[in-house]
Coordinates of C-alpha atoms in Angstrom, one line a residue:
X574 CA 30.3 -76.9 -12.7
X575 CA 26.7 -77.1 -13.1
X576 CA 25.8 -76.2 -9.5
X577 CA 28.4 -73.8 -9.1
X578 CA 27.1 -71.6 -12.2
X579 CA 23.5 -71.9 -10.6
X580 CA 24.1 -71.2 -7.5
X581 CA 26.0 -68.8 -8.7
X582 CA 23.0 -66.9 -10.4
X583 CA 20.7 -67.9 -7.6
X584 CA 23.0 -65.7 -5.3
X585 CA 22.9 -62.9 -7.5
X586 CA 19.0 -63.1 -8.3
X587 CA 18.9 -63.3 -4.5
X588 CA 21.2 -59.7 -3.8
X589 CA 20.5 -57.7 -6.9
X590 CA 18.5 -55.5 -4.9
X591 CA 21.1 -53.8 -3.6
X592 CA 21.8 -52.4 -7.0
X593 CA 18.7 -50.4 -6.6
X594 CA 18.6 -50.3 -3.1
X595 CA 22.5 -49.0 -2.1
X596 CA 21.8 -45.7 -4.3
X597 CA 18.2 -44.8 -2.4
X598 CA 20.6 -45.3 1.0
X599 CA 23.5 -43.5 0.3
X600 CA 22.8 -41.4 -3.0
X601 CA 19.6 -39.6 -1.6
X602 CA 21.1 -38.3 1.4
X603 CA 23.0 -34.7 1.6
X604 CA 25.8 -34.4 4.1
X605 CA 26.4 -32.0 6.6
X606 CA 27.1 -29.7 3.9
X607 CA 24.1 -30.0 1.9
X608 CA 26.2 -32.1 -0.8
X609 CA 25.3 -35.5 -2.2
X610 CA 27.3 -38.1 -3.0
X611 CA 29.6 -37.3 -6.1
X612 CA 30.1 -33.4 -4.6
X613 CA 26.5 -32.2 -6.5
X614 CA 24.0 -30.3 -5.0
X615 CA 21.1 -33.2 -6.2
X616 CA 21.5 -36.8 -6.0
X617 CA 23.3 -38.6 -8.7
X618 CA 21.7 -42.5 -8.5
X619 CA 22.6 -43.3 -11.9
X620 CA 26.1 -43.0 -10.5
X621 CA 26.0 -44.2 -7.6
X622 CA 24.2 -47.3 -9.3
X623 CA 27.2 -47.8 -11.5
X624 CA 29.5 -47.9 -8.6
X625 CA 27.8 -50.4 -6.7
X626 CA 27.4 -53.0 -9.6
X627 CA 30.8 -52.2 -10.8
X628 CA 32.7 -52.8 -7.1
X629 CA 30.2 -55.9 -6.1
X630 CA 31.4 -57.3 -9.1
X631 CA 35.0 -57.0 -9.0
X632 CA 34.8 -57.8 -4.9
X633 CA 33.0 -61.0 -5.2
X634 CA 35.5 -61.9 -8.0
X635 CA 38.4 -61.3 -6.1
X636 CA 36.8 -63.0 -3.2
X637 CA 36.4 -66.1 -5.5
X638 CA 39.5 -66.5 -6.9
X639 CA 41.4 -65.6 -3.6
X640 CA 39.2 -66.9 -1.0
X641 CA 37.6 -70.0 -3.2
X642 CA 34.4 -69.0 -1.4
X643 CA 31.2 -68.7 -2.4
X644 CA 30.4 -66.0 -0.8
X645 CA 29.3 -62.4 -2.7
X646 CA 30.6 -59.3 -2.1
X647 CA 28.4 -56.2 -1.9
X648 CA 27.6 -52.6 -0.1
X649 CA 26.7 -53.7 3.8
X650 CA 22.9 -52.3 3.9
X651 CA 23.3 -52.1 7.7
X652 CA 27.0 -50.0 7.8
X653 CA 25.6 -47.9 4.5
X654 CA 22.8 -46.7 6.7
X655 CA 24.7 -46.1 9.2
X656 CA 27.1 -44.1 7.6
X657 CA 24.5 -42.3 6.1
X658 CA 22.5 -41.2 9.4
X659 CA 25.1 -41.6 11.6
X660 CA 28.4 -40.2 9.7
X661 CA 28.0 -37.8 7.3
X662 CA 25.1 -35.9 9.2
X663 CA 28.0 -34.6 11.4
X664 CA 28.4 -31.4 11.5
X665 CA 31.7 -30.8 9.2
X666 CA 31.3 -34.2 7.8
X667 CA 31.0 -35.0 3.7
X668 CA 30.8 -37.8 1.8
X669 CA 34.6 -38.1 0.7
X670 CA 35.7 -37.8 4.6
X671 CA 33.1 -40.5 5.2
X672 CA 34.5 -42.7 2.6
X673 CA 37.6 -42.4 3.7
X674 CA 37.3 -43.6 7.5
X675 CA 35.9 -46.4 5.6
X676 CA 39.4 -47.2 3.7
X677 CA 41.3 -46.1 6.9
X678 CA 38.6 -48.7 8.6
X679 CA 39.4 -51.6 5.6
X680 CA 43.6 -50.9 6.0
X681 CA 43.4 -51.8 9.6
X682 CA 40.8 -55.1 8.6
X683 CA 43.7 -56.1 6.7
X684 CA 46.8 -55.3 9.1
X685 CA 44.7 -57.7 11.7
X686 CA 44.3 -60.6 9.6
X687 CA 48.1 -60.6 7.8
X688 CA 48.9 -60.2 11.9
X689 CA 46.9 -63.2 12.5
X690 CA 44.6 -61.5 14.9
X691 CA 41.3 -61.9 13.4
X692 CA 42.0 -66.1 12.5
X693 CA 42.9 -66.0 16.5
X694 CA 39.8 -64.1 17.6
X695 CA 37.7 -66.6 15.4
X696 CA 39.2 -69.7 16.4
X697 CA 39.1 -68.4 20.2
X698 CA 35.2 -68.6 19.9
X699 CA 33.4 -72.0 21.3
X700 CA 31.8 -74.0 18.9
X701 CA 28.4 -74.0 20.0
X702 CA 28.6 -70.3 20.1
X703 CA 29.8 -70.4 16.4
X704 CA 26.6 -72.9 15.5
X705 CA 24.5 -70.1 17.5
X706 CA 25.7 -67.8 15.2
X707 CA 24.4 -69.0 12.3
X708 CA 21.0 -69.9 13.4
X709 CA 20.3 -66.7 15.0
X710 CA 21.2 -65.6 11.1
X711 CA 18.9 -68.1 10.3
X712 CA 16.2 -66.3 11.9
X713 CA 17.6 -62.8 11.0
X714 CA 17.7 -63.7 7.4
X715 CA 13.8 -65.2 7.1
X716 CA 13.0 -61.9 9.0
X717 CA 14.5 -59.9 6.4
X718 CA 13.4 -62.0 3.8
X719 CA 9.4 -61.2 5.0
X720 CA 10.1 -57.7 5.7
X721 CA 11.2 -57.3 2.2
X722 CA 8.0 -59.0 0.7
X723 CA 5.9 -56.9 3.1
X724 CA 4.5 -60.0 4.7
X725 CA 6.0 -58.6 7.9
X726 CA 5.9 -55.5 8.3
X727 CA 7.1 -52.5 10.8
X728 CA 4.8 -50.1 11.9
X729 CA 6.7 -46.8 12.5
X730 CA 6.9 -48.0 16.5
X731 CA 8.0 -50.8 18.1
X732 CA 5.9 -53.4 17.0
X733 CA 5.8 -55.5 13.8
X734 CA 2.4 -56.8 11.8
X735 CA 1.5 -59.3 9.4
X736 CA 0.2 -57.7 6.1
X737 CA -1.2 -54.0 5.9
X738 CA -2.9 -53.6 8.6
X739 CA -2.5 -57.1 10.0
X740 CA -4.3 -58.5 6.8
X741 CA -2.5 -60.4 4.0
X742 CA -3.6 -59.0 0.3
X743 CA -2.2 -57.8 -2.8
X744 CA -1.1 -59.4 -5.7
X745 CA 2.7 -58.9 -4.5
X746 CA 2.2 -60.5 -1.2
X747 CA 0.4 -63.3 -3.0
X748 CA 3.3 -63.7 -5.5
X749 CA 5.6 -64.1 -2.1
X750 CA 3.1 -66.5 -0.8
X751 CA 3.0 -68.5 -4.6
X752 CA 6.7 -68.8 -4.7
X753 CA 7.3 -69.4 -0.4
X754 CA 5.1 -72.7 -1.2
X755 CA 6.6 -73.8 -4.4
X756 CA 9.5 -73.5 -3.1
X757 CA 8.7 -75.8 -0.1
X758 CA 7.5 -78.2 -2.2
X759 CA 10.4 -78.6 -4.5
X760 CA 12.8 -78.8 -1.6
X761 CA 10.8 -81.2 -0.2
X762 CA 10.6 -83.3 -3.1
X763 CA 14.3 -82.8 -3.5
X764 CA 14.4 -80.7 -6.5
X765 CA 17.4 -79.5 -8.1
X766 CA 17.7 -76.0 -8.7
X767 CA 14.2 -75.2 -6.6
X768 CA 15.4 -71.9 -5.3
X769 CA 16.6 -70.6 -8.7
X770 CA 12.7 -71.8 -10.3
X771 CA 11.2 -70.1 -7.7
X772 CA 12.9 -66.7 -8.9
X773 CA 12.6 -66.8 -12.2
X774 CA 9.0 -68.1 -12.2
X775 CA 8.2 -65.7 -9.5
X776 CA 9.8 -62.8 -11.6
X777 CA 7.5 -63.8 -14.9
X778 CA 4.2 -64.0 -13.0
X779 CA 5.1 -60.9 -11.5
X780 CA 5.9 -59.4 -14.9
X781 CA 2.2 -61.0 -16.0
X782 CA 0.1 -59.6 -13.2
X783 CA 2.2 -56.0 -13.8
X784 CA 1.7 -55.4 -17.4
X785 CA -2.2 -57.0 -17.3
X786 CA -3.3 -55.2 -14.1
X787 CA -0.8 -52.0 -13.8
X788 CA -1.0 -52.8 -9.7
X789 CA 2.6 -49.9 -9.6
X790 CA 4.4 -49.4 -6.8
X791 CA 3.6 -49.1 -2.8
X792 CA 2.2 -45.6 -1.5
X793 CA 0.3 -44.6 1.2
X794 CA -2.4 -44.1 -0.8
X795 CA -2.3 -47.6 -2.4
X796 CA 0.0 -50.2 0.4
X797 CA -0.9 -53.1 -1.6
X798 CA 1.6 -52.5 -4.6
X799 CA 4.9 -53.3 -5.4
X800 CA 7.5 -52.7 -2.5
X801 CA 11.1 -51.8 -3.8
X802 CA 11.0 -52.1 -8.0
X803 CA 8.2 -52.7 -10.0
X804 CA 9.0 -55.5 -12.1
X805 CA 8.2 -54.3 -16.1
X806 CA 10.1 -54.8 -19.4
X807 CA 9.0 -51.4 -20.4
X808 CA 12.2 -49.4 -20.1
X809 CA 15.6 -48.9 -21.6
X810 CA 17.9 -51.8 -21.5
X811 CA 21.4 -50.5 -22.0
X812 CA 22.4 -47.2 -20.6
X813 CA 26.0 -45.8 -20.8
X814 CA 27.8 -45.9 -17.1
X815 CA 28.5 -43.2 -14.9
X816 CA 32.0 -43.4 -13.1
X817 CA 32.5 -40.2 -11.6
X818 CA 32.0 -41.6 -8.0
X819 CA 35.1 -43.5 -7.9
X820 CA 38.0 -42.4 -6.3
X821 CA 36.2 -39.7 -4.2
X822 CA 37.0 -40.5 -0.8
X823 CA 39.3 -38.0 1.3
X824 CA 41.5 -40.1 3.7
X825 CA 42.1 -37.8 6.5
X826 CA 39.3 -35.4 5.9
X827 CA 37.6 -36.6 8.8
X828 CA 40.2 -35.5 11.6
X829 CA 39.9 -32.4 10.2
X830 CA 36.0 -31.9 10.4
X831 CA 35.2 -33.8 13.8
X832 CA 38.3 -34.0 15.3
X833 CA 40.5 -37.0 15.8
X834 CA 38.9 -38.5 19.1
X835 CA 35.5 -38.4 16.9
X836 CA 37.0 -39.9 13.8
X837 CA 38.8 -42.4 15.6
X838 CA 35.4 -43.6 17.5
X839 CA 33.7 -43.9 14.1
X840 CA 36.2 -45.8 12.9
X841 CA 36.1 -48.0 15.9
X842 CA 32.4 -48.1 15.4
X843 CA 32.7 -49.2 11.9
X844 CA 35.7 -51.8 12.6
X845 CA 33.9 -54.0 15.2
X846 CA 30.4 -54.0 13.0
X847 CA 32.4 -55.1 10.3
X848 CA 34.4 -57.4 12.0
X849 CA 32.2 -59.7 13.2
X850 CA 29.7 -59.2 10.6
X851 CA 31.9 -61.3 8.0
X852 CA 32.7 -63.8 11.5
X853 CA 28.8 -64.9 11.0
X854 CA 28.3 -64.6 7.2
X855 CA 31.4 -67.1 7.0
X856 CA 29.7 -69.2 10.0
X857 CA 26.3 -69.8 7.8
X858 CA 27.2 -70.3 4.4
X859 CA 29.9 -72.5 6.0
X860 CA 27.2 -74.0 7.9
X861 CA 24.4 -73.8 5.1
X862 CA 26.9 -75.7 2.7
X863 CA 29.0 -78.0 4.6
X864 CA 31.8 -76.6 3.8
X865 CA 34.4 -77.5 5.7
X866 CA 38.0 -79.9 6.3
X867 CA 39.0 -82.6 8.3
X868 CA 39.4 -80.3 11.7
X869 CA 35.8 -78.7 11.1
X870 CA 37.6 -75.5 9.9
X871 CA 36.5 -73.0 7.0
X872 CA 39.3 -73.9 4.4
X873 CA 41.1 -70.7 3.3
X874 CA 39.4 -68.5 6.1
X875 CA 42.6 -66.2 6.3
X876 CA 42.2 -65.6 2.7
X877 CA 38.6 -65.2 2.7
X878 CA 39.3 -62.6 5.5
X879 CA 41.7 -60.4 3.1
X880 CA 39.5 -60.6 0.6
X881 CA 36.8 -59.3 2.8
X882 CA 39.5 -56.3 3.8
X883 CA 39.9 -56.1 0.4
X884 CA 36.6 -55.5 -0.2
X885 CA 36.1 -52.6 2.6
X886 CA 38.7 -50.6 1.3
X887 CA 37.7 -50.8 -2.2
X888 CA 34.0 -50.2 -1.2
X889 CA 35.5 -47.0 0.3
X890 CA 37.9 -45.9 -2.8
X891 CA 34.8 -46.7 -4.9
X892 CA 32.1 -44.8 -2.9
X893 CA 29.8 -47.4 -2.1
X894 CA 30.5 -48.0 1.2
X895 CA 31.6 -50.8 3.2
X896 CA 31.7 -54.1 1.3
X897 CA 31.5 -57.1 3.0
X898 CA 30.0 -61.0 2.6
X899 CA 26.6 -60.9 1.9
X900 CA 24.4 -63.6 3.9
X901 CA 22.2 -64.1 1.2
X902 CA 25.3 -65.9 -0.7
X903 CA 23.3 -68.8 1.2
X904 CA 21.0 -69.2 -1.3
X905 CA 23.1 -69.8 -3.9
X906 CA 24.7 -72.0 -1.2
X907 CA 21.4 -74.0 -0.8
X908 CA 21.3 -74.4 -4.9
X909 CA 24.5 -76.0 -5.0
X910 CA 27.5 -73.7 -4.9
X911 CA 30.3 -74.8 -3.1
X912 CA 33.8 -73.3 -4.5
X913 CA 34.8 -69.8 -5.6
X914 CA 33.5 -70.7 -9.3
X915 CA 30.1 -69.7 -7.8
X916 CA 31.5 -66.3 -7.1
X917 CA 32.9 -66.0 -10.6
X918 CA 29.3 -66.7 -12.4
X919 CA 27.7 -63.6 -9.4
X920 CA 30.3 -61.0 -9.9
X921 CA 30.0 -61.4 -13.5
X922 CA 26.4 -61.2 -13.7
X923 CA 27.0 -57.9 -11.4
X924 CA 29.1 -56.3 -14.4
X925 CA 27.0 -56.8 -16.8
X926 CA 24.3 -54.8 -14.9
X927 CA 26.9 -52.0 -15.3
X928 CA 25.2 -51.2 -18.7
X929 CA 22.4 -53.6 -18.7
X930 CA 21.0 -52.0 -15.3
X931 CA 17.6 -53.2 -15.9
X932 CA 17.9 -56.1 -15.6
X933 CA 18.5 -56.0 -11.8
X934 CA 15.3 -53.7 -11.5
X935 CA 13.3 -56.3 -12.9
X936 CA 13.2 -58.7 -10.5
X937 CA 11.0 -57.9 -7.9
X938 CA 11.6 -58.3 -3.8
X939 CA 8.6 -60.6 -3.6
X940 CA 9.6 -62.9 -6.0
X941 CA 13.2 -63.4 -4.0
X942 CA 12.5 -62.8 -0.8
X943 CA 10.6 -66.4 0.0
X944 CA 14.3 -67.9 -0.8
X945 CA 15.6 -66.3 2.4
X946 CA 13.0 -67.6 4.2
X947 CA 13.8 -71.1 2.8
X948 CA 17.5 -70.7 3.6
X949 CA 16.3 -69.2 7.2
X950 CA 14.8 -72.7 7.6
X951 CA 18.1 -74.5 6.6
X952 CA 20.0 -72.3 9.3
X953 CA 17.8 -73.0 11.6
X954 CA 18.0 -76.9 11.8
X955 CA 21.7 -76.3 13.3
X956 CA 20.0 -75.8 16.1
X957 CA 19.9 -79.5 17.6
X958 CA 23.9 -79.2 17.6
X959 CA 23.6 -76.8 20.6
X960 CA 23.8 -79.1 24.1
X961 CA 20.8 -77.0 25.8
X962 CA 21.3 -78.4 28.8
X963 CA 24.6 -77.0 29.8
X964 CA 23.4 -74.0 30.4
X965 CA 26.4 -72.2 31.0
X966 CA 26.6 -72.7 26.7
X967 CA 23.3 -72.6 26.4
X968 CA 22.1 -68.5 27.8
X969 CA 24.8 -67.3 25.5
X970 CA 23.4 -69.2 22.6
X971 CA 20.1 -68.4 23.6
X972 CA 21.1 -64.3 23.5
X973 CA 22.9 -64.6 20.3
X974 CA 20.4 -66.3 18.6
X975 CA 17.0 -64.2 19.8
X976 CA 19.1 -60.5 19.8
X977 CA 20.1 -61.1 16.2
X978 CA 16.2 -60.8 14.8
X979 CA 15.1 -58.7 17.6
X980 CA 17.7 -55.6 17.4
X981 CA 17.9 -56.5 13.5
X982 CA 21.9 -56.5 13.6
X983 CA 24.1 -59.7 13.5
X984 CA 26.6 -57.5 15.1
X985 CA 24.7 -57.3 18.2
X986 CA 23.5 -60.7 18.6
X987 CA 27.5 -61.7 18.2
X988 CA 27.9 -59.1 20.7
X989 CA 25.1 -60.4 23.1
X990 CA 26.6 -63.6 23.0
X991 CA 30.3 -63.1 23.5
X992 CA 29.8 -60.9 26.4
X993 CA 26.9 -63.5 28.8
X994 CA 29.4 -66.2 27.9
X995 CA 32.1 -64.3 29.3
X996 CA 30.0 -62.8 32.5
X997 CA 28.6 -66.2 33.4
X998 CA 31.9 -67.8 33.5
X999 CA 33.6 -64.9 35.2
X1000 CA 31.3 -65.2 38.0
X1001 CA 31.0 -68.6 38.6
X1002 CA 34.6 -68.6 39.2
X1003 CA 35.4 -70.3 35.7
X1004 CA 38.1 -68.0 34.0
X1005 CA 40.0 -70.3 33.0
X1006 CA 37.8 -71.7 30.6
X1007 CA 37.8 -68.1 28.6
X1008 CA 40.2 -67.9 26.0
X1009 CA 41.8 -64.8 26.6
X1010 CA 40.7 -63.0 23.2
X1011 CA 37.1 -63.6 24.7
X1012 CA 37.7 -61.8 27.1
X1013 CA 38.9 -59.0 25.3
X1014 CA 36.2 -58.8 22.5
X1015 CA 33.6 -59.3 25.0
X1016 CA 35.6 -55.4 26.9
X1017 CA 35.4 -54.8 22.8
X1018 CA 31.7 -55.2 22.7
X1019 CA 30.8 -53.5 26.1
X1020 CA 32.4 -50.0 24.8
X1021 CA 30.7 -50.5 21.3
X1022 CA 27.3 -51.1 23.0
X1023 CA 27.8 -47.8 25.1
X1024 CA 29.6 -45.8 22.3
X1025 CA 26.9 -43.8 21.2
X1026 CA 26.9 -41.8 24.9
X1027 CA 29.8 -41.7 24.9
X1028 CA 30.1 -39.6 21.4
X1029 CA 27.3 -37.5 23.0
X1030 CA 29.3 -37.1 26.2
X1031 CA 31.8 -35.7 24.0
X1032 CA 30.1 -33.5 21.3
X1033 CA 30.2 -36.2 18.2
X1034 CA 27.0 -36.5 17.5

């Protein structure tokens, strides 16, 4: 019980950013009708805030107790954003009608895994491509993890940097670089609970350096500060929550705004993102913990996959966009957690931000973001369990693994994968060796990558 209650808080120390972060994605941006989210004409963050701590919470609860998985439930950064740029933007399009392709997109998550159709499209895929998944999360994840310290960062072009400027200094970056180290040292030296003591410690000598040398936030004008939140204890600790965001999703607006070939691309858009986004968040904190039965299978993946449909259409009904499994449920993961109890300890600690906001805001990116690298590392040493010499395995590995980082979407790198697997087989005369349902999500994948002329070709976007 020990381990589950600290990885339980390691996992939730890990993703309480996207308390703060979910409202600047969703709750700053006016639709197509110049309303924010909530039906006001100015943003409404508070709210939106409240929402997102409230529904994680409940989510990762119900994906506990159901699923007896530790694996978090919270506002997909990637499908938020792309709801916001991509969806509401639409000409006709608001927020409700956006929220509710995203139930209409959760009802038919859960009408394919009570078919049995998801559990068949996940057992259908080969096991080294499976192990591929993860450690091209692996890398995803320690990308993410420096991006959000600023220790990588992008430069408004195609390229990527180290530092500002190519230069590593700041007294954030050197918190990331105090915490990255301790935390390799404790795990080297075996030490229980290392990823949690990195984030708390990290978090205090962050709150020092603040509150003695007021370094602030990040600006053009000064790209050494803080990055996301400024971690301070100078600011109000309970706050009264704001509701008014649930419920306001209209479930067949959408038809009527863009039309129901448009609506019913988005939604297809939105289905196959999420579909094989939960696919490899399974695969590495499966992978990351060990946590699987006699026949190598995730135990309970069918309720682990309502629960995730669960959690998509009450993201929806709540406002805060798709929810899904959160891959940085691998640090609590790496800290121990191994049954839903984990789940219970994060979605807890995700309520009580409801009126103790703060606390979230406290902890700074730079102080968590060396434990994705760590779990990145983890992932990574999967890697051996790929036979590199059969190559006709070992391409489709390969492109799963290097498109994940590189396009910055899991969904891709799946994508990537599933369809040079099926090609190279195809042509070399081997379709027999495809499992039908490979065959079909690989067609799947092909229209996904292309569906963004073909909205153009037809006036969606």
């Amino acid at each position: 019980m020990g381990r589950e209650i600290r990885g339980g808080l390691a996992t939730f120390l890990a993703m309480s950013y996207i308390i703060v972060l979910n409202p600047l994605i969703i709750g700053a941006a006016a639709d197509s009708t110049g309303q924010y989210l909530g039906g006001g004409s100015e943003p409404n963050l508070p709210a939106v805030a409240a929402a997102t701590s409230l529904i994680s919470g409940v989510l990762t609860i119900v994906m506990g107790v159901v699923g007896k998985f530790p694996m978090a439930v919270s506002s997909s950064l990637g499908l938020s954003a792309f709801i916001t740029y991509g969806i509401v933007m639409l000409p006709g399009m608001t927020w409700a009608d956006a929220m509710g392709l995203v139930v209409i997109e959760g009802v038919i998550l859960l009408v394919l895994v009570l078919t049995g159709f998801r559990s068949a499209i996940f057992n259908a895929v080969p096991p080294p491509l499976k192990i591929a998944i993860s450690v091209g999360i692996g890398l995803f994840i320690a990308l993410i993890g420096m991006m959000n310290a600023g220790f990588i960062q992008n430069t408004g072009g195609a390229a990527l940097e180290l530092g500002v400027g190519g230069f590593v200094f700041g007294w954030p970056l050197l918190i990331f670089l105090v915490a990255l180290f301790a935390l390799f040292v404790m795990w080297s030296a075996n030490v229980r609970g290392a990823i949690l003591y990195s984030i708390v410690a990290a978090t205090v000598l962050a709150i020092t350096v603040e509150s003695v040398l007021r370094v602030g936030p990040a600006t053009e004008e000064q790209p050494y500060g803080w990055d996301l939140t400024v971690p301070t204890l100078d600011q109000d600790w309970f706050t009264l929550p704001d509701f008014s965001l649930l419920g306001e999703f209209n479930l067949l607006g959408s038809w009527q705004s863009v039309g129901v070939v448009a609506a019913t691309l988005l939604v297809f858009t939105l289905l196959l993102a999420n579909f094989f986004d939960l696919l490899g968040t399974m695969v590495g904190v499966s992978n990351a913990g060990g946590i699987k039965d006699e026949q190598g299978e995730i135990p309970y993946s069918r309720r682990i996959m309502v629960s995730d449909a669960i959690g998509t259409i009450g993201g929806g009904m709540g406002s805060t966009s798709v929810n899904s499994g959160f891959i940085e449920s691998t640090v609590g993961v790496g800290d121990g957690a191994r049954t839903g109890l984990a789940n219970v300890v994060t979605g807890a600690l995700f309520l009580a931000t409801i009126v103790l906001a703060p606390l979230a805001a406290v902890i700074p990116t730079e102080a968590a973001s060396a434990t994705l690298v760590l779990v990145g590392f983890l992932m990574m040493q999967q890697i051996v369990r790929i036979d590199w010499n059969d190559l006709e395995i070992a391409i489709p590995a390969f492109m799963t693994v290097v498109i994940m980082p590189f396009s910055y979407s899991i969904t891709n790198g799946i994508g990537a994968g599933f369809v040079t697997f099926v090609v190279i087989k195809v042509l070399r005369g081997k379709f027999r060796e495809v499992h039908p349902l490979m065959c079909i999500t690989a067609a799947m994948f092909i229209l996904y990558f292309v569906s963004g002329p073909i909205q153009d070709a037809l006036g969606v976007s």
